[in-house]
């Protein structure tokens, strides 16, 4: 089957698709709100260190495994370690894709609703009134039908893109959407910086306030570095599997990380300059996007346009990430079960949408799913994936290379396409060991916290 395997059309297309997966709600919503609450620049320093030390090693590892095997995660681990239990790391990835996309699709739906609201001038009567904006947001997400309707629409768009395949769907749309995301964000950041008082937002975001950086914020930064670069569930294995051997995997990984980080910073700049210029609360946390921004955009000249552009940008970023999650599931059924792309995408896209409907309902829309771990089903899915499933997947990938596949074979594959760029084996090995150790400790810490009620750190 591998002879007819789909391939990326160009190097640039691959880099834009992989960075499209990385750049998502995590960059534009999660990072700014986390940094705002956890020490600004101090959080950013830790986040950057995690991405450089842990993130980079695992992105490269996933690309290498994917390109070597030309298979999605389950098949890839099975091919490199036949008959062993390592294929379960691949299954964990497919399961993580299910879990993440179910709640990610719900948030994608909220974004669509906010695009429509902003176009229709729906934020105008929320001007300067975050309480009213909060009530509107809560009213919406806890209602039964409306969020589900938008979620189904969002998931329908993901299915539409994935059915068109690797080159005709993922690559084509990433090439269109990624440049627009970058331009829109740059425009919004410049707008924010030129507002009176906007520059104070920059010092809030970048000046390190170490007194606000708790140990649990460090743990948060590490978990987020997996989520933001789409690591630990085989997305990058799957994307790497559509590559030929000419691509330099090290520079590709550096590009993905650079774009992901730059876009998160730019989003932070766009948001905090505006928040400061208009005197809103910068440490609002998750409410920053759906509550604070709708209450401050109407105060800007041309506010409707700025608000609409912002939510369109967020939607594009969410879509290029969501399709990569669906592709992991689709590729599994194509590679391992021989299904057609259309059948796999439509069937499993629909099943994930149905699970997502329950995530949405769990926020108040009728079905009481609260109780497990004392959180809503929506929060459980978020918690399980970012605190356990992705870090465990990432750690096992590093251990797999060190203990099962072997560094020598790994380096042979990595060196293909690297021309004369030299990367010492020892350095790669050290990074993988550090990554696995740090992540292992963080997972242990989290489990200890759940059992003992207090963390070793944090
Ligand atoms: N990286 C995406 C974001 O920052 O929003 C989320 C994500 C996509 C996580 C794909 C995991 C994944 F496999």
CSV table of C-alpha atoms and ligand atoms in Angstrom, one decimal:
chain,number,residue,atom,x,y,z
A,1,UNK,CA,0.0,0.0,0.0
A,2,UNK,CA,2.9,2.3,0.7
A,3,UNK,CA,3.7,2.8,-3.0
A,4,UNK,CA,0.4,4.8,-3.5
A,5,UNK,CA,0.7,6.6,-0.2
A,6,UNK,CA,-0.2,10.3,-0.4
A,7,UNK,CA,2.6,12.8,-0.2
A,8,UNK,CA,3.0,16.5,0.4
A,9,UNK,CA,3.3,18.5,-2.7
A,10,UNK,CA,6.2,20.7,-1.5
A,11,UNK,CA,8.5,21.4,1.4
A,12,UNK,CA,6.8,24.6,2.2
A,13,UNK,CA,3.4,22.9,2.1
A,14,UNK,CA,4.6,20.4,4.7
A,15,UNK,CA,6.0,23.1,7.0
A,16,UNK,CA,2.9,25.2,6.8
A,17,UNK,CA,0.7,22.1,7.5
A,18,UNK,CA,2.7,21.1,10.5
A,19,UNK,CA,2.9,24.6,11.9
A,20,UNK,CA,-0.8,24.9,11.1
A,21,UNK,CA,-1.4,21.9,13.4
A,22,UNK,CA,0.8,23.5,16.1
A,23,UNK,CA,-0.7,27.0,15.9
A,24,UNK,CA,-4.2,26.9,17.3
A,25,UNK,CA,-6.5,27.8,20.2
A,26,UNK,CA,-3.5,26.9,22.4
A,27,UNK,CA,-1.5,29.8,21.1
A,28,UNK,CA,-4.1,32.5,20.8
A,29,UNK,CA,-6.3,31.6,23.7
A,30,UNK,CA,-4.4,29.4,26.2
A,31,UNK,CA,-0.9,31.0,26.1
A,32,UNK,CA,-1.9,34.6,26.7
A,33,UNK,CA,-4.3,33.8,29.5
A,34,UNK,CA,-1.7,31.5,31.2
A,35,UNK,CA,1.0,34.1,30.9
A,36,UNK,CA,-1.3,36.8,32.2
A,37,UNK,CA,-2.0,34.8,35.3
A,38,UNK,CA,1.4,33.3,36.0
A,39,UNK,CA,4.1,35.9,36.1
A,40,UNK,CA,4.1,37.3,32.5
A,41,UNK,CA,7.7,37.1,31.2
A,42,UNK,CA,8.7,34.7,33.9
A,43,UNK,CA,6.1,32.2,32.6
A,44,UNK,CA,7.3,32.9,29.0
A,45,UNK,CA,10.9,32.1,29.9
A,46,UNK,CA,9.9,28.7,31.3
A,47,UNK,CA,7.6,28.0,28.4
A,48,UNK,CA,10.4,28.8,25.9
A,49,UNK,CA,12.8,26.5,27.8
A,50,UNK,CA,10.3,23.7,27.7
A,51,UNK,CA,9.6,24.1,24.0
A,52,UNK,CA,13.3,24.2,23.2
A,53,UNK,CA,14.4,21.3,25.4
A,54,UNK,CA,11.4,19.0,25.4
A,55,UNK,CA,9.3,20.2,22.4
A,56,UNK,CA,12.1,20.2,19.8
A,57,UNK,CA,13.4,16.7,20.7
A,58,UNK,CA,9.9,15.2,20.4
A,59,UNK,CA,8.9,17.0,17.2
A,60,UNK,CA,12.0,15.7,15.5
A,61,UNK,CA,11.4,12.2,17.0
A,62,UNK,CA,7.9,12.1,15.6
A,63,UNK,CA,8.9,13.3,12.2
A,64,UNK,CA,11.7,10.7,12.0
A,65,UNK,CA,9.4,7.8,13.0
A,66,UNK,CA,6.7,8.9,10.5
A,67,UNK,CA,9.1,9.4,7.6
A,68,UNK,CA,11.0,6.2,8.3
A,69,UNK,CA,7.9,4.0,8.4
A,70,UNK,CA,5.6,5.9,6.0
A,71,UNK,CA,2.8,5.0,8.4
A,72,UNK,CA,0.6,6.6,11.0
A,73,UNK,CA,1.3,5.9,14.7
A,74,UNK,CA,-0.1,2.4,15.3
A,75,UNK,CA,1.5,1.0,12.1
A,76,UNK,CA,4.7,2.9,12.7
A,77,UNK,CA,5.4,1.5,16.1
A,78,UNK,CA,4.3,-2.0,14.9
A,79,UNK,CA,6.7,-1.8,12.0
A,80,UNK,CA,9.7,-0.6,14.0
A,81,UNK,CA,9.0,-3.1,16.9
A,82,UNK,CA,7.0,-5.9,15.4
A,83,UNK,CA,5.0,-8.1,17.7
A,84,UNK,CA,5.8,-5.9,20.8
A,85,UNK,CA,3.5,-3.8,22.9
A,86,UNK,CA,4.9,-0.6,21.5
A,87,UNK,CA,1.9,-0.3,19.1
A,88,UNK,CA,-0.1,0.7,22.2
A,89,UNK,CA,1.7,4.0,22.1
A,90,UNK,CA,0.1,4.4,18.7
A,91,UNK,CA,-3.3,3.4,20.0
A,92,UNK,CA,-2.9,5.9,22.9
A,93,UNK,CA,-2.3,8.6,20.2
A,94,UNK,CA,-5.5,7.6,18.3
A,95,UNK,CA,-7.4,7.7,21.6
A,96,UNK,CA,-5.9,11.1,22.5
A,97,UNK,CA,-7.1,12.4,19.1
A,98,UNK,CA,-10.6,11.3,20.0
A,99,UNK,CA,-10.5,13.0,23.4
A,100,UNK,CA,-8.9,16.3,22.2
A,101,UNK,CA,-11.1,16.8,19.1
A,102,UNK,CA,-14.3,16.2,21.1
A,103,UNK,CA,-13.8,19.3,23.2
A,104,UNK,CA,-11.7,21.2,20.6
A,105,UNK,CA,-14.6,21.0,18.2
A,106,UNK,CA,-16.9,22.5,20.8
A,107,UNK,CA,-14.6,25.5,21.3
A,108,UNK,CA,-14.3,25.8,17.5
A,109,UNK,CA,-18.1,26.1,17.4
A,110,UNK,CA,-18.0,28.9,20.0
A,111,UNK,CA,-15.5,30.8,17.8
A,112,UNK,CA,-17.8,30.5,14.8
A,113,UNK,CA,-20.7,31.9,16.9
A,114,UNK,CA,-18.5,34.8,18.0
A,115,UNK,CA,-17.6,35.6,14.4
A,116,UNK,CA,-21.2,35.9,13.5
A,117,UNK,CA,-22.0,37.9,16.6
A,118,UNK,CA,-19.2,40.3,15.9
A,119,UNK,CA,-20.2,40.8,12.3
A,120,UNK,CA,-23.8,41.5,13.4
A,121,UNK,CA,-22.5,44.1,15.9
A,122,UNK,CA,-23.6,41.9,18.8
A,123,UNK,CA,-20.8,43.2,21.0
A,124,UNK,CA,-21.9,46.8,20.9
A,125,UNK,CA,-24.1,46.6,24.0
A,126,UNK,CA,-21.4,44.8,25.9
A,127,UNK,CA,-19.0,47.8,25.6
A,128,UNK,CA,-17.1,48.4,28.8
A,129,UNK,CA,-19.2,45.9,30.6
A,130,UNK,CA,-17.3,42.6,31.2
A,131,UNK,CA,-20.0,41.3,33.6
A,132,UNK,CA,-22.6,41.6,30.8
A,133,UNK,CA,-20.2,39.9,28.3
A,134,UNK,CA,-19.6,37.1,30.9
A,135,UNK,CA,-23.3,36.6,31.3
A,136,UNK,CA,-23.8,36.4,27.5
A,137,UNK,CA,-20.9,33.9,27.2
A,138,UNK,CA,-22.1,31.7,30.0
A,139,UNK,CA,-25.7,31.8,28.8
A,140,UNK,CA,-24.5,30.6,25.4
A,141,UNK,CA,-22.2,27.8,26.4
A,142,UNK,CA,-24.6,26.4,28.9
A,143,UNK,CA,-27.5,26.3,26.5
A,144,UNK,CA,-28.5,23.1,24.9
A,145,UNK,CA,-28.9,23.5,21.1
A,146,UNK,CA,-27.1,26.6,20.0
A,147,UNK,CA,-23.5,25.6,20.9
A,148,UNK,CA,-24.1,22.1,19.4
A,149,UNK,CA,-25.3,23.6,16.2
A,150,UNK,CA,-22.1,25.6,15.8
A,151,UNK,CA,-19.9,22.6,16.9
A,152,UNK,CA,-21.5,20.4,14.2
A,153,UNK,CA,-20.8,23.1,11.6
A,154,UNK,CA,-17.1,23.4,12.7
A,155,UNK,CA,-16.7,19.6,12.6
A,156,UNK,CA,-18.4,19.5,9.2
A,157,UNK,CA,-15.7,21.9,7.9
A,158,UNK,CA,-12.9,19.7,9.3
A,159,UNK,CA,-14.4,16.6,7.7
A,160,UNK,CA,-14.7,18.6,4.4
A,161,UNK,CA,-11.0,19.4,4.4
A,162,UNK,CA,-9.8,15.9,5.5
A,163,UNK,CA,-11.9,14.1,2.9
A,164,UNK,CA,-9.9,16.0,0.2
A,165,UNK,CA,-6.7,14.3,1.2
A,166,UNK,CA,-3.2,15.3,2.2
A,167,UNK,CA,-2.2,17.5,-0.7
A,168,UNK,CA,-5.7,18.6,-1.9
A,169,UNK,CA,-7.1,19.2,1.6
A,170,UNK,CA,-4.6,19.7,4.4
A,171,UNK,CA,-1.8,21.2,2.4
A,172,UNK,CA,-4.0,23.3,0.2
A,173,UNK,CA,-5.9,24.8,3.2
A,174,UNK,CA,-2.8,25.3,5.3
A,175,UNK,CA,-1.1,27.2,2.5
A,176,UNK,CA,-4.1,29.5,2.2
A,177,UNK,CA,-4.9,29.9,5.9
A,178,UNK,CA,-1.4,30.2,7.6
A,179,UNK,CA,-0.3,33.3,5.7
A,180,UNK,CA,-3.6,35.0,6.5
A,181,UNK,CA,-3.3,34.1,10.2
A,182,UNK,CA,0.2,35.7,10.3
A,183,UNK,CA,-0.8,38.9,8.5
A,184,UNK,CA,-4.0,39.3,10.5
A,185,UNK,CA,-2.2,38.8,13.8
A,186,UNK,CA,0.6,41.3,12.8
A,187,UNK,CA,-2.1,43.9,11.9
A,188,UNK,CA,-3.9,43.3,15.2
A,189,UNK,CA,-0.6,43.6,17.1
A,190,UNK,CA,0.4,46.8,15.4
A,191,UNK,CA,-3.1,48.2,16.1
A,192,UNK,CA,-2.7,47.3,19.8
A,193,UNK,CA,0.8,48.8,20.1
A,194,UNK,CA,-0.3,52.1,18.5
A,195,UNK,CA,-3.2,52.5,21.0
A,196,UNK,CA,-2.5,55.0,23.8
A,197,UNK,CA,-1.3,53.0,26.8
A,198,UNK,CA,-1.0,49.9,24.7
A,199,UNK,CA,2.7,49.5,25.3
A,200,UNK,CA,2.1,48.9,29.0
A,201,UNK,CA,0.6,45.6,27.8
A,202,UNK,CA,4.0,44.6,26.5
A,203,UNK,CA,5.7,45.1,29.8
A,204,UNK,CA,3.0,43.1,31.5
A,205,UNK,CA,3.5,40.2,29.1
A,206,UNK,CA,7.3,40.3,28.9
A,207,UNK,CA,8.6,41.7,32.2
A,208,UNK,CA,9.3,38.7,34.4
A,209,UNK,CA,7.4,38.8,37.7
A,210,UNK,CA,9.1,35.8,39.4
A,211,UNK,CA,7.0,36.3,42.5
A,212,UNK,CA,3.9,35.2,40.5
A,213,UNK,CA,5.6,32.2,39.0
A,214,UNK,CA,4.6,29.3,41.3
A,215,UNK,CA,5.8,25.7,40.9
A,216,UNK,CA,2.4,24.7,39.5
A,217,UNK,CA,2.9,27.4,36.8
A,218,UNK,CA,6.1,25.6,35.8
A,219,UNK,CA,4.2,22.3,35.5
A,220,UNK,CA,1.5,24.1,33.5
A,221,UNK,CA,4.1,25.5,31.1
A,222,UNK,CA,5.5,22.0,30.4
A,223,UNK,CA,2.0,20.5,29.8
A,224,UNK,CA,1.2,23.4,27.5
A,225,UNK,CA,4.4,23.0,25.5
A,226,UNK,CA,3.1,19.5,24.4
A,227,UNK,CA,-0.3,20.8,23.6
A,228,UNK,CA,0.8,23.8,21.7
A,229,UNK,CA,3.2,22.0,19.4
A,230,UNK,CA,0.7,19.1,18.9
A,231,UNK,CA,3.0,16.5,20.5
A,232,UNK,CA,2.6,13.2,22.1
A,233,UNK,CA,-0.3,11.7,20.0
A,234,UNK,CA,1.4,11.0,16.7
A,235,UNK,CA,0.1,14.0,14.8
A,236,UNK,CA,3.7,14.8,13.7
A,237,UNK,CA,4.3,11.0,13.0
A,238,UNK,CA,1.3,11.1,10.7
A,239,UNK,CA,2.4,14.3,9.0
A,240,UNK,CA,6.0,13.0,8.7
A,241,UNK,CA,4.7,9.8,7.1
A,242,UNK,CA,3.7,11.8,4.0
A,243,UNK,CA,7.3,13.0,3.5
A,244,UNK,CA,9.9,11.8,1.1
A,245,UNK,CA,13.5,11.5,2.3
A,246,UNK,CA,14.8,14.8,0.9
A,247,UNK,CA,13.3,16.9,3.6
A,248,UNK,CA,15.6,18.2,6.4
A,249,UNK,CA,13.7,17.1,9.5
A,250,UNK,CA,15.8,19.2,11.9
A,251,UNK,CA,15.2,22.5,10.1
A,252,UNK,CA,11.6,21.6,9.5
A,253,UNK,CA,11.1,21.0,13.2
A,254,UNK,CA,12.9,24.3,14.0
A,255,UNK,CA,10.5,26.2,11.7
A,256,UNK,CA,7.5,24.6,13.3
A,257,UNK,CA,8.6,25.6,16.7
A,258,UNK,CA,9.7,29.1,15.7
A,259,UNK,CA,6.3,29.8,14.0
A,260,UNK,CA,4.4,28.3,16.9
A,261,UNK,CA,6.2,30.4,19.4
A,262,UNK,CA,6.3,33.6,17.4
A,263,UNK,CA,2.5,33.4,16.8
A,264,UNK,CA,1.8,32.8,20.5
A,265,UNK,CA,3.9,35.9,21.4
A,266,UNK,CA,2.2,38.0,18.7
A,267,UNK,CA,-1.2,36.9,20.0
A,268,UNK,CA,-0.1,37.9,23.5
A,269,UNK,CA,1.0,41.3,22.2
A,270,UNK,CA,-2.2,41.9,20.2
A,271,UNK,CA,-4.4,41.0,23.2
A,272,UNK,CA,-2.5,42.6,26.1
A,273,UNK,CA,-1.8,45.9,24.3
A,274,UNK,CA,-5.6,46.3,23.7
A,275,UNK,CA,-6.5,45.1,27.2
A,276,UNK,CA,-4.1,47.7,28.7
A,277,UNK,CA,-5.1,50.5,26.4
A,278,UNK,CA,-8.7,50.1,27.4
A,279,UNK,CA,-8.1,49.5,31.1
A,280,UNK,CA,-9.5,45.9,31.3
A,281,UNK,CA,-8.4,43.2,33.7
A,282,UNK,CA,-5.3,41.4,32.2
A,283,UNK,CA,-5.3,38.5,34.6
A,284,UNK,CA,-8.8,37.3,33.7
A,285,UNK,CA,-7.5,33.9,32.6
A,286,UNK,CA,-9.7,31.8,30.2
A,287,UNK,CA,-12.4,34.6,30.1
A,288,UNK,CA,-9.9,36.8,28.3
A,289,UNK,CA,-11.0,36.0,24.8
A,290,UNK,CA,-14.7,35.3,25.1
A,291,UNK,CA,-15.5,37.8,27.9
A,292,UNK,CA,-12.9,40.7,28.1
A,293,UNK,CA,-12.3,41.1,24.3
A,294,UNK,CA,-16.0,41.4,23.4
A,295,UNK,CA,-16.4,44.1,26.1
A,296,UNK,CA,-13.4,46.2,24.9
A,297,UNK,CA,-13.5,45.8,21.1
A,298,UNK,CA,-16.6,48.1,20.7
A,299,UNK,CA,-14.6,50.9,22.4
A,300,UNK,CA,-12.1,51.0,19.6
A,301,UNK,CA,-12.7,53.0,16.4
A,302,UNK,CA,-13.8,50.4,13.8
A,303,UNK,CA,-14.4,48.0,16.7
A,304,UNK,CA,-16.7,45.7,14.7
A,305,UNK,CA,-14.0,45.1,12.1
A,306,UNK,CA,-11.2,44.5,14.6
A,307,UNK,CA,-13.4,42.0,16.6
A,308,UNK,CA,-14.5,40.2,13.4
A,309,UNK,CA,-10.9,39.9,12.2
A,310,UNK,CA,-9.8,38.6,15.6
A,311,UNK,CA,-12.4,35.8,15.7
A,312,UNK,CA,-11.8,34.9,12.0
A,313,UNK,CA,-8.1,34.6,12.8
A,314,UNK,CA,-8.9,32.4,15.8
A,315,UNK,CA,-11.2,30.3,13.7
A,316,UNK,CA,-8.5,29.7,11.0
A,317,UNK,CA,-6.0,28.7,13.7
A,318,UNK,CA,-8.5,26.3,15.3
A,319,UNK,CA,-9.4,24.7,11.9
A,320,UNK,CA,-5.8,24.0,10.8
A,321,UNK,CA,-5.2,22.3,14.2
A,322,UNK,CA,-8.5,20.4,14.3
A,323,UNK,CA,-7.9,18.9,10.9
A,324,UNK,CA,-4.6,17.5,12.0
A,325,UNK,CA,-6.2,15.8,14.9
A,326,UNK,CA,-8.9,14.2,12.7
A,327,UNK,CA,-6.1,13.1,10.3
A,328,UNK,CA,-4.6,10.9,13.0
A,329,UNK,CA,-7.8,9.0,13.3
A,330,UNK,CA,-8.5,8.9,9.6
A,331,UNK,CA,-4.9,7.7,8.8
A,332,UNK,CA,-5.2,4.9,11.3
A,333,UNK,CA,-8.3,3.5,9.5
A,334,UNK,CA,-6.7,3.9,6.1
A,335,UNK,CA,-3.3,2.4,7.0
A,336,UNK,CA,-4.4,-0.4,9.3
A,337,UNK,CA,-7.9,-1.3,8.2
A,338,UNK,CA,-7.6,-0.5,4.5
A,339,UNK,CA,-10.6,1.9,4.6
A,340,UNK,CA,-11.2,4.6,2.0
A,341,UNK,CA,-10.3,8.1,3.2
A,342,UNK,CA,-13.9,9.2,2.7
A,343,UNK,CA,-15.4,6.4,4.7
A,344,UNK,CA,-12.9,6.8,7.6
A,345,UNK,CA,-13.2,10.6,7.8
A,346,UNK,CA,-17.0,10.7,7.7
A,347,UNK,CA,-17.6,7.8,10.1
A,348,UNK,CA,-15.1,8.8,12.7
A,349,UNK,CA,-15.5,12.5,12.2
A,350,UNK,CA,-19.2,11.9,13.0
A,351,UNK,CA,-18.5,9.8,16.1
A,352,UNK,CA,-16.1,12.4,17.5
A,353,UNK,CA,-18.8,15.0,16.9
A,354,UNK,CA,-21.3,13.0,18.9
A,355,UNK,CA,-18.8,12.6,21.8
A,356,UNK,CA,-18.3,16.4,21.5
A,357,UNK,CA,-22.0,17.0,21.8
A,358,UNK,CA,-21.8,15.4,25.3
A,359,UNK,CA,-18.9,17.7,26.2
A,360,UNK,CA,-21.0,20.6,25.3
A,361,UNK,CA,-24.1,19.3,27.1
A,362,UNK,CA,-21.9,18.8,30.2
A,363,UNK,CA,-21.4,22.5,30.6
A,364,UNK,CA,-25.1,22.8,31.5
A,365,UNK,CA,-27.0,22.1,28.4
A,366,UNK,CA,-29.3,19.4,29.8
A,367,UNK,CA,-27.3,16.3,30.6
A,368,UNK,CA,-25.7,16.0,33.9
A,369,UNK,CA,-22.3,14.4,33.3
A,370,UNK,CA,-20.6,16.1,36.2
A,371,UNK,CA,-19.2,14.0,39.0
A,372,UNK,CA,-16.3,12.1,37.5
A,373,UNK,CA,-13.2,13.8,39.1
A,374,UNK,CA,-15.5,16.5,40.2
A,375,UNK,CA,-15.4,18.2,36.8
A,376,UNK,CA,-17.6,18.5,33.8
A,377,UNK,CA,-17.1,16.0,31.0
A,378,UNK,CA,-15.7,18.8,28.9
A,379,UNK,CA,-13.1,19.6,31.5
A,380,UNK,CA,-12.3,15.9,32.1
A,381,UNK,CA,-11.4,15.5,28.4
A,382,UNK,CA,-9.2,18.6,28.5
A,383,UNK,CA,-7.6,17.5,31.8
A,384,UNK,CA,-7.0,13.9,30.7
A,385,UNK,CA,-5.4,14.8,27.4
A,386,UNK,CA,-3.1,17.7,28.4
A,387,UNK,CA,-2.1,16.4,31.8
A,388,UNK,CA,-1.7,12.7,31.1
A,389,UNK,CA,-2.3,11.4,27.5
A,390,UNK,CA,0.0,13.8,25.6
A,391,UNK,CA,2.9,13.8,28.1
A,392,UNK,CA,2.7,10.0,28.5
A,393,UNK,CA,2.7,9.6,24.7
A,394,UNK,CA,5.7,12.0,24.3
A,395,UNK,CA,7.7,10.4,27.1
A,396,UNK,CA,7.1,6.9,25.7
A,397,UNK,CA,8.2,8.1,22.2
A,398,UNK,CA,11.5,9.3,23.6
A,399,UNK,CA,11.9,6.0,25.6
A,400,UNK,CA,11.1,4.0,22.5
A,401,UNK,CA,13.9,5.6,20.6
A,402,UNK,CA,16.4,5.2,23.4
A,403,UNK,CA,15.6,1.7,24.4
A,404,UNK,CA,13.9,-0.1,21.6
A,405,UNK,CA,14.6,1.3,18.2
A,406,UNK,CA,18.1,2.4,19.0
A,407,UNK,CA,19.8,5.7,18.7
A,408,UNK,CA,22.0,4.6,15.7
A,409,UNK,CA,19.0,3.7,13.5
A,410,UNK,CA,17.3,6.8,14.6
A,411,UNK,CA,20.2,9.0,13.7
A,412,UNK,CA,20.6,7.3,10.3
A,413,UNK,CA,17.1,8.3,9.4
A,414,UNK,CA,17.4,11.8,10.9
A,415,UNK,CA,20.5,12.4,8.8
A,416,UNK,CA,18.7,11.7,5.5
A,417,UNK,CA,18.1,15.0,3.9
A,418,UNK,CA,20.3,16.9,6.4
A,419,UNK,CA,23.0,17.4,3.8
A,420,UNK,CA,26.1,18.7,5.6
A,421,UNK,CA,24.4,19.9,8.8
A,422,UNK,CA,25.9,18.0,11.7
A,423,UNK,CA,24.1,17.0,14.8
A,424,UNK,CA,26.2,15.0,17.3
A,425,UNK,CA,24.5,11.7,18.5
A,426,UNK,CA,25.4,12.5,22.1
A,427,UNK,CA,23.5,15.8,22.0
A,428,UNK,CA,20.4,14.2,20.6
A,429,UNK,CA,20.6,11.4,23.1
A,430,UNK,CA,21.0,13.9,26.0
A,431,UNK,CA,18.0,15.9,24.9
A,432,UNK,CA,15.9,12.8,24.6
A,433,UNK,CA,16.9,11.7,28.1
A,434,UNK,CA,16.2,15.1,29.6
A,435,UNK,CA,12.9,15.2,27.8
A,436,UNK,CA,11.8,11.8,29.0
A,437,UNK,CA,13.0,12.5,32.6
A,438,UNK,CA,11.3,15.9,33.0
A,439,UNK,CA,8.1,14.7,31.5
A,440,UNK,CA,8.2,11.5,33.6
A,441,UNK,CA,8.6,13.5,36.7
A,442,UNK,CA,5.7,15.8,35.8
A,443,UNK,CA,3.4,12.9,35.2
A,444,UNK,CA,4.4,11.3,38.5
A,445,UNK,CA,3.8,14.6,40.2
A,446,UNK,CA,0.3,14.8,38.8
A,447,UNK,CA,-0.6,11.3,39.7
A,448,UNK,CA,0.8,11.8,43.2
A,449,UNK,CA,-1.3,15.0,43.5
A,450,UNK,CA,-4.4,13.1,42.4
A,451,UNK,CA,-3.8,10.3,45.0
A,452,UNK,CA,-2.3,12.2,47.9
A,453,UNK,CA,-4.1,15.5,47.5
A,454,UNK,CA,-0.9,17.4,47.4
A,455,UNK,CA,1.9,17.7,44.8
A,456,UNK,CA,5.6,17.1,45.2
A,457,UNK,CA,6.0,20.4,43.5
A,458,UNK,CA,3.3,22.9,42.6
B,1,LIG,N1,-1.5,22.6,18.9
B,1,LIG,C1,-2.9,22.8,19.0
B,1,LIG,C2,-3.1,24.2,19.7
B,1,LIG,O1,-2.2,24.8,20.1
B,1,LIG,O2,-4.3,24.6,19.7
B,1,LIG,C3,-3.7,21.8,19.6
B,1,LIG,C4,-3.4,20.4,19.2
B,1,LIG,C5,-3.5,20.0,17.9
B,1,LIG,C6,-3.0,19.4,20.1
B,1,LIG,C7,-3.1,18.7,17.4
B,1,LIG,C8,-2.6,18.2,19.8
B,1,LIG,C9,-2.7,17.8,18.4
B,1,LIG,F1,-2.3,16.7,18.0
